[in-house]
Coordinates of N, CA, C and O in Angstrom, one line a residue:
M18 N 8.2 6.9 22.2 CA 8.5 5.3 22.7 C 9.3 4.9 21.5 O 9.3 5.3 20.1
A19 N 10.3 3.9 21.8 CA 11.3 3.1 20.8 C 10.5 2.1 20.3 O 9.9 1.3 21.1
Y20 N 10.6 2.0 19.1 CA 10.1 0.8 18.3 C 11.1 -0.1 17.9 O 12.3 0.3 17.8
P21 N 10.9 -1.3 17.6 CA 11.8 -2.2 17.1 C 12.4 -1.8 15.5 O 11.7 -0.9 15.0
D22 N 13.6 -2.2 15.2 CA 14.1 -2.0 13.9 C 13.0 -2.2 12.5 O 12.4 -3.5 13.1
L23 N 12.8 -1.5 11.7 CA 11.7 -1.8 10.8 C 12.4 -1.8 9.5 O 13.1 -0.9 8.9
Y24 N 12.0 -2.8 8.5 CA 12.5 -2.7 7.1 C 11.4 -2.6 6.4 O 10.2 -3.7 6.3
L25 N 11.0 -1.4 5.9 CA 9.7 -1.2 5.2 C 9.9 -0.9 3.5 O 10.9 -0.5 3.1
M26 N 8.8 -1.5 2.9 CA 8.9 -1.6 1.5 C 7.7 -1.3 1.1 O 6.7 -1.6 1.4
R27 N 7.6 -0.3 0.2 CA 6.3 -0.1 -1.0 C 6.1 -1.3 -1.8 O 6.8 -1.7 -2.4
H28 N 4.9 -1.4 -2.2 CA 4.7 -2.4 -3.1 C 5.2 -2.0 -4.6 O 5.4 -0.8 -4.7
G29 N 5.3 -2.9 -5.5 CA 5.7 -2.8 -6.7 C 4.9 -1.8 -7.4 O 3.9 -1.7 -7.3
E30 N 5.6 -1.1 -8.5 CA 4.7 -0.4 -9.6 C 3.5 -1.1 -10.1 O 3.9 -2.4 -10.3
T31 N 2.6 -0.5 -10.2 CA 1.3 -0.9 -10.6 C 0.8 -0.3 -12.0 O 1.3 0.8 -12.3
E32 N -0.2 -0.9 -12.6 CA -0.7 -0.2 -13.8 C -1.2 1.2 -13.5 O -1.1 2.3 -14.3
W33 N -1.9 1.5 -12.3 CA -2.6 2.7 -12.0 C -1.3 3.7 -11.6 O -1.6 4.9 -11.9
N34 N -0.4 3.2 -11.0 CA 0.8 4.1 -10.8 C 1.3 4.8 -12.1 O 1.6 6.1 -12.0
V35 N 1.5 3.8 -12.9 CA 2.0 4.4 -14.6 C 0.8 5.4 -14.9 O 1.0 6.4 -15.6
A36 N -0.3 5.1 -14.8 CA -1.5 6.0 -15.5 C -1.6 7.1 -14.7 O -2.5 8.0 -15.0
G37 N -1.1 7.2 -13.5 CA -1.4 8.3 -12.7 C -2.7 8.6 -11.7 O -3.0 9.5 -11.4
R38 N -3.1 7.3 -11.7 CA -4.5 7.1 -10.8 C -4.3 6.7 -9.3 O -3.4 5.9 -9.3
L39 N -5.1 7.5 -8.6 CA -5.2 7.1 -7.5 C -5.6 5.9 -6.9 O -6.9 5.5 -7.4
Q40 N -5.2 5.0 -6.2 CA -5.7 3.5 -6.0 C -6.2 3.6 -4.5 O -7.4 3.0 -4.5
G41 N -5.7 4.1 -3.6 CA -6.3 4.4 -2.2 C -6.8 2.9 -2.0 O -5.9 1.9 -1.9
R42 N -8.0 2.7 -1.7 CA -8.4 1.4 -1.4 C -8.6 0.3 -2.3 O -9.0 -1.0 -2.3
L43 N -8.7 0.7 -3.7 CA -8.8 -0.2 -4.9 C -7.3 -0.8 -5.3 O -6.5 -0.3 -4.6
D44 N -7.4 -1.5 -6.2 CA -6.4 -2.0 -6.6 C -6.0 -2.2 -8.1 O -7.0 -2.1 -9.0
S45 N -4.7 -2.2 -8.7 CA -4.4 -2.4 -9.9 C -3.3 -3.4 -10.1 O -2.5 -3.3 -9.0
P46 N -3.0 -4.0 -11.2 CA -2.0 -5.2 -11.3 C -0.7 -4.5 -11.1 O -0.4 -3.4 -11.7
L47 N 0.4 -5.3 -10.6 CA 1.7 -5.1 -10.6 C 2.0 -4.8 -12.1 O 1.7 -6.0 -13.0
T48 N 2.9 -3.9 -12.6 CA 3.5 -4.1 -14.1 C 4.6 -5.1 -14.0 O 5.2 -5.6 -12.8
P49 N 5.2 -5.6 -15.1 CA 6.5 -6.4 -15.3 C 7.6 -5.7 -14.4 O 8.4 -6.1 -13.7
R50 N 7.8 -4.2 -14.5 CA 8.7 -3.6 -13.6 C 8.3 -3.4 -12.0 O 9.2 -3.9 -11.4
G51 N 7.0 -3.6 -11.8 CA 6.6 -3.8 -10.3 C 7.2 -5.2 -9.9 O 7.5 -5.2 -8.7
I52 N 7.2 -6.1 -10.7 CA 7.6 -7.4 -10.3 C 9.1 -7.6 -9.9 O 9.7 -8.0 -9.1
R53 N 9.6 -6.9 -11.0 CA 11.4 -6.8 -10.8 C 11.7 -6.0 -9.5 O 12.6 -6.2 -8.8
Q54 N 10.8 -4.9 -9.3 CA 10.8 -4.2 -7.9 C 11.1 -5.0 -6.8 O 11.8 -5.0 -5.8
A55 N 10.1 -5.9 -6.9 CA 9.6 -6.5 -5.7 C 10.9 -7.8 -5.7 O 11.3 -8.1 -4.6
Q56 N 11.3 -8.3 -6.9 CA 12.4 -9.0 -7.0 C 13.8 -8.7 -6.3 O 14.5 -9.1 -5.7
R57 N 13.8 -7.3 -6.4 CA 15.0 -6.2 -5.9 C 14.9 -6.3 -4.6 O 15.8 -6.3 -4.0
Q58 N 13.7 -6.1 -4.0 CA 13.6 -6.0 -2.5 C 14.0 -7.1 -1.8 O 14.5 -7.4 -0.8
H59 N 13.7 -8.4 -2.6 CA 13.8 -10.0 -2.2 C 15.4 -10.0 -2.0 O 15.7 -10.3 -1.2
D60 N 16.2 -9.6 -3.0 CA 17.5 -9.5 -3.1 C 18.2 -8.8 -1.9 O 19.0 -9.1 -1.3
L61 N 17.4 -7.6 -1.8 CA 18.0 -6.6 -0.6 C 17.9 -7.1 1.0 O 18.8 -7.0 1.4
I62 N 16.8 -7.9 1.2 CA 16.8 -8.3 2.4 C 17.4 -9.5 2.6 O 17.8 -9.8 3.7
G63 N 17.6 -10.1 1.6 CA 18.7 -11.5 1.8 C 18.2 -12.3 2.7 O 16.7 -12.7 2.7
N64 N 18.9 -12.9 3.9 CA 18.2 -13.9 4.8 C 17.8 -13.4 6.0 O 18.0 -14.2 7.1
L65 N 17.6 -12.1 5.9 CA 16.9 -11.5 7.4 C 15.7 -12.6 8.0 O 14.9 -12.8 7.0
H66 N 15.8 -13.0 9.0 CA 14.8 -13.9 9.6 C 14.0 -13.0 10.7 O 14.6 -12.8 12.0
L67 N 13.2 -12.2 10.3 CA 12.4 -11.2 11.3 C 11.0 -11.5 10.8 O 10.6 -12.2 9.9
D68 N 10.0 -11.2 11.7 CA 8.5 -11.0 11.6 C 8.3 -10.4 10.1 O 8.8 -9.2 9.9
R69 N 7.4 -11.1 9.4 CA 7.1 -10.3 8.2 C 5.4 -9.9 8.2 O 4.6 -10.8 8.7
Y70 N 5.4 -8.7 7.5 CA 3.8 -8.3 7.5 C 3.8 -7.6 6.2 O 4.5 -7.1 5.7
S71 N 2.6 -7.8 5.8 CA 1.8 -7.2 4.5 C 0.5 -6.4 4.7 O -0.3 -6.8 5.4
S72 N 0.3 -5.3 4.1 CA -1.1 -4.9 3.9 C -2.1 -5.9 3.2 O -1.2 -6.8 2.3
P73 N -3.3 -5.9 3.4 CA -4.0 -7.0 2.8 C -4.6 -6.8 1.3 O -5.0 -7.6 0.7
Q74 N -4.0 -5.6 0.9 CA -4.3 -5.2 -0.4 C -3.6 -5.9 -1.7 O -2.4 -6.3 -1.1
P75 N -4.2 -6.4 -2.7 CA -3.6 -7.6 -3.7 C -2.2 -6.9 -4.2 O -1.2 -7.7 -4.3
R76 N -2.0 -5.7 -4.4 CA -0.9 -5.2 -4.9 C 0.3 -5.4 -3.9 O 1.4 -5.7 -4.3
A77 N -0.1 -5.2 -2.5 CA 0.9 -5.4 -1.5 C 1.2 -6.9 -1.3 O 2.4 -7.3 -1.1
V78 N 0.3 -7.6 -1.4 CA 0.3 -9.4 -1.1 C 1.2 -9.7 -2.1 O 2.0 -10.8 -1.8
L79 N 1.2 -9.4 -3.4 CA 1.6 -9.9 -4.6 C 3.1 -9.8 -4.3 O 4.2 -10.4 -4.5
T80 N 3.5 -8.3 -4.0 CA 4.8 -7.8 -3.7 C 5.5 -8.7 -2.5 O 6.5 -8.9 -2.7
A81 N 4.7 -8.8 -1.6 CA 5.1 -9.5 -0.2 C 5.5 -11.2 -0.7 O 6.6 -11.7 -0.1
Q82 N 4.7 -11.7 -1.5 CA 4.8 -13.1 -1.8 C 6.1 -13.3 -2.7 O 7.0 -14.3 -2.3
T83 N 6.4 -12.2 -3.5 CA 7.7 -12.1 -4.1 C 8.9 -12.0 -3.4 O 9.9 -12.4 -3.3
V84 N 8.7 -10.8 -2.5 CA 9.9 -10.3 -1.7 C 10.1 -11.6 -0.4 O 11.3 -11.9 -0.1
F85 N 9.1 -12.0 0.0 CA 9.2 -13.1 1.3 C 9.5 -14.6 0.6 O 9.7 -15.2 1.6
G86 N 9.2 -14.9 -0.4 CA 9.3 -16.1 -1.0 C 8.5 -17.1 -0.4 O 7.4 -16.8 -0.3
T87 N 8.8 -18.1 0.0 CA 8.1 -19.2 0.8 C 7.9 -19.1 2.2 O 7.2 -19.8 3.0
T88 N 8.4 -17.9 2.8 CA 8.2 -17.8 4.2 C 7.1 -17.1 4.2 O 6.4 -16.0 3.8
D89 N 6.1 -17.6 5.5 CA 4.9 -17.1 5.7 C 4.9 -15.5 6.0 O 6.0 -15.4 6.8
F90 N 3.9 -14.8 6.0 CA 3.8 -13.5 6.6 C 2.1 -13.1 7.0 O 1.6 -13.8 6.4
A91 N 2.1 -12.2 8.0 CA 0.9 -12.0 8.2 C 0.3 -10.8 7.5 O 1.2 -9.9 7.3
Q92 N -0.9 -10.7 7.2 CA -1.6 -9.6 6.5 C -2.4 -8.6 7.9 O -3.1 -9.2 8.7
D93 N -2.1 -7.6 7.6 CA -2.9 -6.8 8.9 C -3.4 -5.4 8.4 O -2.6 -4.5 7.7
D94 N -4.8 -5.4 8.5 CA -5.5 -4.2 8.0 C -4.8 -2.7 8.3 O -5.2 -1.9 7.5
R95 N -4.1 -2.5 9.2 CA -3.7 -1.3 9.8 C -2.6 -1.0 8.8 O -2.3 0.2 8.7
L96 N -2.1 -1.8 7.9 CA -1.1 -1.3 6.8 C -1.7 -1.0 5.3 O -0.9 -0.8 4.6
A97 N -2.9 -1.1 5.4 CA -3.7 -0.6 4.1 C -3.4 0.9 3.9 O -3.0 1.4 4.5
E98 N -3.3 1.1 2.5 CA -3.2 2.5 2.2 C -4.4 3.5 2.7 O -5.4 3.0 3.0
I99 N -3.9 4.5 2.8 CA -4.9 5.7 3.1 C -6.1 5.7 2.3 O -5.8 5.4 0.8
D100 N -7.2 5.9 2.5 CA -8.5 5.9 1.7 C -8.5 7.3 1.2 O -8.6 8.4 2.1
V101 N -8.6 7.6 -0.1 CA -8.7 8.7 -0.7 C -10.0 9.3 -1.1 O -10.5 10.1 -2.1
G102 N -11.0 8.2 -0.6 CA -12.5 8.6 -0.6 C -13.0 9.1 -1.8 O -12.7 8.2 -2.9
D103 N -13.6 10.0 -2.4 CA -14.2 10.4 -3.5 C -13.2 10.2 -4.6 O -13.5 10.3 -6.0
F104 N -11.9 10.5 -4.4 CA -10.7 10.6 -5.3 C -10.3 9.5 -5.7 O -9.6 9.5 -6.9
T105 N -10.9 8.1 -5.3 CA -10.2 6.9 -5.7 C -10.5 6.7 -7.2 O -11.6 6.7 -7.6
G106 N -9.6 6.2 -7.9 CA -9.6 5.7 -9.1 C -9.4 7.0 -10.3 O -9.3 6.9 -11.4
L107 N -9.5 8.2 -9.6 CA -9.2 9.4 -10.6 C -7.8 9.7 -10.7 O -7.0 9.5 -9.9
S108 N -7.6 10.5 -11.9 CA -6.1 10.7 -12.2 C -5.7 12.4 -11.2 O -6.9 12.9 -11.1
L109 N -4.6 12.1 -10.9 CA -4.0 13.5 -10.3 C -4.5 14.7 -10.9 O -4.9 15.8 -10.4
P110 N -4.0 15.0 -12.2 CA -4.1 16.1 -13.2 C -5.7 16.4 -13.0 O -6.1 17.5 -13.0
E111 N -6.6 15.4 -13.1 CA -7.8 15.7 -13.4 C -8.5 16.1 -12.1 O -9.2 17.1 -12.2
L112 N -8.1 15.8 -11.0 CA -8.3 16.3 -9.9 C -7.8 17.6 -9.2 O -8.6 18.5 -8.7
Q113 N -6.7 17.7 -9.6 CA -6.3 19.2 -9.4 C -6.8 20.1 -10.3 O -7.1 21.3 -9.7
S114 N -7.6 19.9 -11.5 CA -8.4 20.7 -12.2 C -9.5 21.2 -11.6 O -10.3 21.9 -11.8
S115 N -10.2 19.9 -11.3 CA -11.9 19.8 -10.8 C -11.7 20.5 -9.4 O -12.7 20.5 -8.8
H116 N -10.6 20.2 -8.5 CA -10.8 20.7 -7.0 C -9.7 21.4 -6.8 O -8.8 20.9 -5.6
P117 N -9.4 22.3 -7.2 CA -8.3 23.2 -7.1 C -8.1 23.8 -5.5 O -6.8 23.8 -5.0
Q118 N -9.2 24.0 -4.8 CA -9.1 24.2 -3.5 C -8.5 23.2 -2.5 O -7.8 23.4 -1.6
V119 N -8.6 21.9 -2.9 CA -7.9 20.6 -2.2 C -6.5 20.6 -2.3 O -5.9 20.6 -1.5
F120 N -6.2 21.3 -3.3 CA -4.4 21.2 -3.7 C -4.0 22.6 -3.3 O -2.7 22.7 -3.7
K121 N -4.6 23.6 -3.1 CA -4.0 25.1 -3.2 C -2.9 25.0 -2.1 O -3.6 24.8 -0.7
N122 N -1.6 25.0 -2.1 CA -0.7 25.2 -1.1 C -0.7 24.1 -0.3 O -0.4 24.3 0.9
T123 N -0.7 22.9 -0.7 CA -0.8 21.8 0.3 C 0.3 21.1 0.3 O 0.5 20.2 1.1
G124 N 1.0 21.0 -1.0 CA 2.1 19.8 -1.1 C 1.4 18.6 -1.1 O 0.2 18.3 -1.3
I125 N 2.0 17.4 -0.2 CA 1.5 16.2 0.1 C 0.4 16.3 1.2 O -0.6 15.4 1.0
F126 N -0.1 17.4 1.6 CA -1.3 17.4 2.7 C -2.5 17.5 2.0 O -3.8 17.4 3.0
W127 N -2.4 17.5 0.7 CA -3.9 17.4 0.2 C -4.8 16.0 0.6 O -5.8 16.1 0.6
Y128 N -4.0 14.9 0.6 CA -4.4 13.7 1.0 C -5.4 13.9 2.3 O -6.4 13.2 2.5
D129 N -5.1 14.8 3.2 CA -5.7 15.2 4.4 C -7.1 15.7 4.0 O -7.8 16.1 5.1
R130 N -7.3 16.1 3.0 CA -8.4 16.8 2.5 C -9.5 16.1 1.5 O -10.2 16.8 1.0
T131 N -9.2 15.1 1.4 CA -10.0 14.5 0.2 C -11.5 14.0 0.8 O -11.6 13.7 2.0
P132 N -12.3 14.4 -0.1 CA -13.8 14.4 0.3 C -14.2 12.8 0.6 O -13.8 11.9 -0.4
N133 N -14.5 12.8 1.7 CA -15.0 11.3 2.5 C -13.8 10.6 2.3 O -13.8 9.1 2.4
G134 N -12.7 10.9 2.5 CA -11.3 10.0 2.6 C -11.1 10.1 4.1 O -11.6 10.8 4.9
E135 N -9.9 9.3 4.4 CA -9.5 9.0 5.7 C -8.5 10.4 5.8 O -7.8 10.9 5.1
R136 N -8.4 10.6 7.2 CA -7.5 11.9 7.7 C -6.1 11.4 8.0 O -6.1 10.1 8.5
F137 N -5.1 12.1 8.0 CA -4.0 11.6 8.5 C -3.8 11.2 9.8 O -3.3 10.3 10.4
A138 N -4.6 11.9 10.9 CA -5.0 11.4 12.2 C -5.3 10.3 12.2 O -4.9 9.5 13.3
Q139 N -6.2 9.7 11.5 CA -6.8 8.4 11.5 C -5.5 7.3 10.9 O -5.5 6.4 11.7
L140 N -5.0 7.7 10.1 CA -3.9 6.9 9.5 C -2.7 6.7 10.5 O -2.3 5.8 11.0
Q141 N -2.4 7.7 11.2 CA -1.6 7.9 12.2 C -1.7 6.9 13.5 O -1.1 6.1 14.0
H142 N -3.1 6.9 13.8 CA -3.7 6.1 14.9 C -3.6 4.5 14.6 O -3.0 3.9 15.5
R143 N -3.8 4.1 13.4 CA -3.8 2.9 13.0 C -2.3 2.2 12.8 O -2.0 1.3 13.4
V144 N -1.4 3.2 12.3 CA -0.3 2.7 12.3 C 0.5 2.5 13.5 O 1.4 1.7 13.9
T145 N 0.3 3.5 14.5 CA 1.0 3.6 15.8 C 0.4 2.3 16.7 O 1.3 1.7 17.2
A146 N -0.7 1.8 16.3 CA -1.3 0.8 17.1 C -0.4 -0.4 16.6 O -0.2 -1.3 17.0
F147 N -0.5 -0.4 15.2 CA 0.5 -1.5 14.7 C 1.8 -1.5 15.1 O 2.4 -2.8 15.7
L148 N 2.5 -0.5 15.2 CA 3.9 -0.6 15.8 C 3.9 -1.1 17.2 O 4.9 -1.7 17.5
R149 N 2.8 -0.4 17.9 CA 3.1 -0.9 19.3 C 2.9 -2.4 19.7 O 3.2 -2.9 20.6
D150 N 2.3 -2.9 18.6 CA 1.9 -4.5 18.8 C 3.2 -5.3 18.3 O 3.3 -6.5 18.6
L151 N 4.0 -4.7 17.7 CA 5.4 -5.5 17.4 C 6.0 -6.0 18.4 O 6.3 -5.2 19.5
S152 N 6.4 -7.2 18.6 CA 7.4 -7.7 19.4 C 9.1 -7.8 19.2 O 9.5 -8.2 20.1
G153 N 9.2 -7.2 18.1 CA 10.6 -7.3 17.6 C 10.8 -6.7 16.3 O 9.6 -6.2 15.8
P154 N 12.0 -6.6 15.7 CA 12.2 -6.2 14.4 C 11.4 -6.9 13.5 O 10.8 -8.1 13.5
A155 N 10.8 -6.0 12.4 CA 9.9 -6.5 11.4 C 10.2 -6.0 9.9 O 10.7 -4.9 9.8
M156 N 10.0 -6.9 9.1 CA 9.6 -6.4 7.6 C 8.3 -6.2 7.5 O 7.7 -7.1 7.6
V157 N 8.0 -5.1 6.7 CA 6.8 -4.7 6.2 C 6.4 -4.2 4.7 O 7.4 -3.4 4.3
V158 N 5.3 -4.8 4.0 CA 5.1 -4.4 2.6 C 4.0 -3.5 2.9 O 2.9 -4.1 3.3
T159 N 4.1 -2.5 2.4 CA 2.8 -1.7 2.4 C 2.7 -0.5 1.0 O 3.0 -1.1 0.1
H160 N 2.2 0.5 1.3 CA 1.9 1.5 0.5 C 2.6 2.8 0.6 O 3.1 3.2 1.8
G161 N 2.5 3.9 -0.2 CA 3.3 5.4 -0.2 C 3.1 5.7 0.9 O 3.8 6.3 1.7
V162 N 1.7 6.2 1.1 CA 1.3 7.4 2.2 C 1.6 6.4 3.5 O 1.9 7.2 4.6
T163 N 1.2 5.2 3.4 CA 1.2 4.6 5.0 C 2.7 4.2 5.2 O 3.0 4.4 6.4
L164 N 3.5 4.2 4.3 CA 4.9 4.0 4.4 C 5.5 5.2 5.0 O 6.3 5.1 6.2
R165 N 5.1 6.3 4.6 CA 5.6 7.7 5.1 C 5.2 7.8 6.6 O 5.9 8.3 7.4
M166 N 3.9 7.2 6.9 CA 3.3 7.6 8.2 C 4.1 6.7 8.9 O 4.3 7.0 10.2
L167 N 4.3 5.5 8.8 CA 5.3 4.5 9.7 C 6.5 5.1 10.1 O 6.8 5.1 11.2
R168 N 7.3 5.6 9.1 CA 8.5 6.2 9.3 C 7.9 7.6 10.4 O 9.1 7.8 11.4
L169 N 7.2 8.3 10.0 CA 6.9 9.4 10.8 C 6.8 9.2 12.2 O 7.3 9.6 13.1
V170 N 6.1 8.0 12.6 CA 5.7 7.7 13.7 C 7.1 7.1 14.5 O 7.2 7.5 15.7
A171 N 7.6 6.0 13.7 CA 8.8 5.4 14.2 C 9.7 6.3 14.6 O 10.7 6.1 15.6
M172 N 9.9 7.5 14.0 CA 11.2 8.5 14.2 C 10.6 9.7 15.2 O 11.2 10.4 15.5
A173 N 9.4 9.4 15.4 CA 8.7 10.7 16.5 C 9.1 12.0 15.8 O 9.3 13.0 16.4
W174 N 8.7 12.0 14.7 CA 8.7 13.4 13.9 C 7.3 14.0 13.9 O 6.6 13.3 14.2
P175 N 7.2 15.4 14.0 CA 6.1 15.8 13.8 C 5.3 15.7 12.5 O 6.0 15.6 11.8
M176 N 4.0 15.9 12.4 CA 3.1 15.7 11.2 C 3.5 16.5 10.0 O 3.7 16.1 9.0
D177 N 4.0 17.9 10.5 CA 4.3 18.8 9.2 C 5.8 18.3 8.7 O 6.2 19.0 7.5
R178 N 6.2 17.3 9.2 CA 7.5 16.8 8.3 C 7.4 15.5 7.3 O 7.9 15.1 6.8
L179 N 6.0 15.2 7.3 CA 5.6 14.0 6.3 C 6.1 14.0 5.0 O 6.8 13.1 4.5
A180 N 5.9 15.3 4.4 CA 6.4 15.5 3.2 C 8.0 15.1 2.7 O 8.4 15.0 1.9
E181 N 8.9 15.2 4.0 CA 10.3 15.1 3.8 C 10.4 13.6 3.5 O 11.7 13.3 3.0
L182 N 9.5 12.8 3.8 CA 9.7 11.4 3.7 C 9.6 10.7 2.3 O 8.3 10.4 2.1
T183 N 10.6 10.5 1.6 CA 10.3 10.3 0.1 C 10.1 8.8 0.1 O 10.1 8.0 1.1
V184 N 9.6 8.2 -0.9 CA 9.3 6.9 -1.0 C 9.8 6.3 -2.3 O 9.4 6.7 -3.2
E185 N 10.2 5.1 -2.3 CA 11.0 4.5 -3.4 C 10.4 3.1 -3.5 O 10.2 2.3 -2.7
Q186 N 10.0 2.6 -4.8 CA 9.9 1.4 -4.9 C 10.9 0.6 -5.4 O 11.7 1.2 -6.0
G187 N 10.9 -0.6 -5.0 CA 12.2 -1.2 -5.5 C 13.3 -1.3 -4.3 O 14.3 -1.8 -4.5
A188 N 12.9 -0.5 -3.3 CA 14.0 -0.2 -2.4 C 13.3 -0.5 -0.9 O 12.3 -1.2 -0.7
V189 N 14.3 -0.6 0.1 CA 13.8 -1.1 1.5 C 14.4 0.3 2.2 O 15.7 0.7 2.5
H190 N 13.2 0.9 3.2 CA 13.4 1.8 3.9 C 13.6 1.4 5.4 O 12.8 0.6 6.0
I191 N 14.9 1.6 5.9 CA 15.2 1.0 7.1 C 15.1 2.1 8.3 O 15.4 3.2 8.0
V192 N 14.1 2.0 9.4 CA 14.2 2.9 10.5 C 14.7 2.1 11.7 O 14.2 1.0 12.2
R193 N 15.9 2.6 12.3 CA 16.4 2.0 13.5 C 16.8 3.3 14.7 O 17.3 4.1 13.7
N194 N 16.7 3.1 15.6 CA 17.0 4.1 16.6 C 16.7 5.7 16.0 O 17.7 6.4 16.0
C195 N 15.4 5.7 15.6 CA 14.8 7.0 15.3 C 15.7 7.5 14.1 O 15.5 8.9 13.7
R196 N 16.3 6.7 13.1 CA 16.9 7.3 12.1 C 16.6 6.3 10.9 O 16.0 5.2 11.0
H197 N 16.7 7.1 9.5 CA 16.2 6.5 8.4 C 17.3 6.1 7.5 O 18.4 7.2 7.5
E198 N 17.4 5.2 6.9 CA 18.3 5.0 5.6 C 17.4 4.1 4.7 O 16.5 3.4 4.7
V199 N 18.0 4.2 3.3 CA 17.5 3.3 2.4 C 18.4 2.6 1.7 O 19.3 2.8 1.3
W200 N 18.0 1.2 1.5 CA 18.8 0.2 0.6 C 18.2 0.1 -0.6 O 17.1 0.0 -1.0
R201 N 19.2 0.3 -1.6 CA 18.8 0.2 -3.1 C 19.4 -0.8 -3.6 O 20.5 -1.2 -3.5

């Protein structure tokens, strides 16, 4: 299926990003650098007049408020970050030490193994539903793993390529005609 053009952005850096803690469905405040990253995204999108969406999680909403300025945007639960279950709020090094079986030879795919967490198939289902409901080109503020999955679905890539999709804060990831580019 062909989807409309997408201008996808990750929320700005948070205190937990700096500390290496997994946020999942919890939240932490944007850092001053995170606010500057959102201001950079605002500058990059310029005067684009497209539909605007955000995850309802506070770090994404604050980023969207900065990016979109006074223009209204819709919050959509389907844009929330992947739920990392029992790993929420913990640090990655701590988890790699205490749960080596989850991280063994998995790359990014450890997210799909978190105890009581959301699976990639569930995330894929909800972002696909979001994309199918779009009526035209859109700008979206979301989260790291969700941003990867949105691009994977929009470009019709297989799941095993998910790790190839890097994520940058303060940038705009554009998907059009099944191709990806980054505005920095």
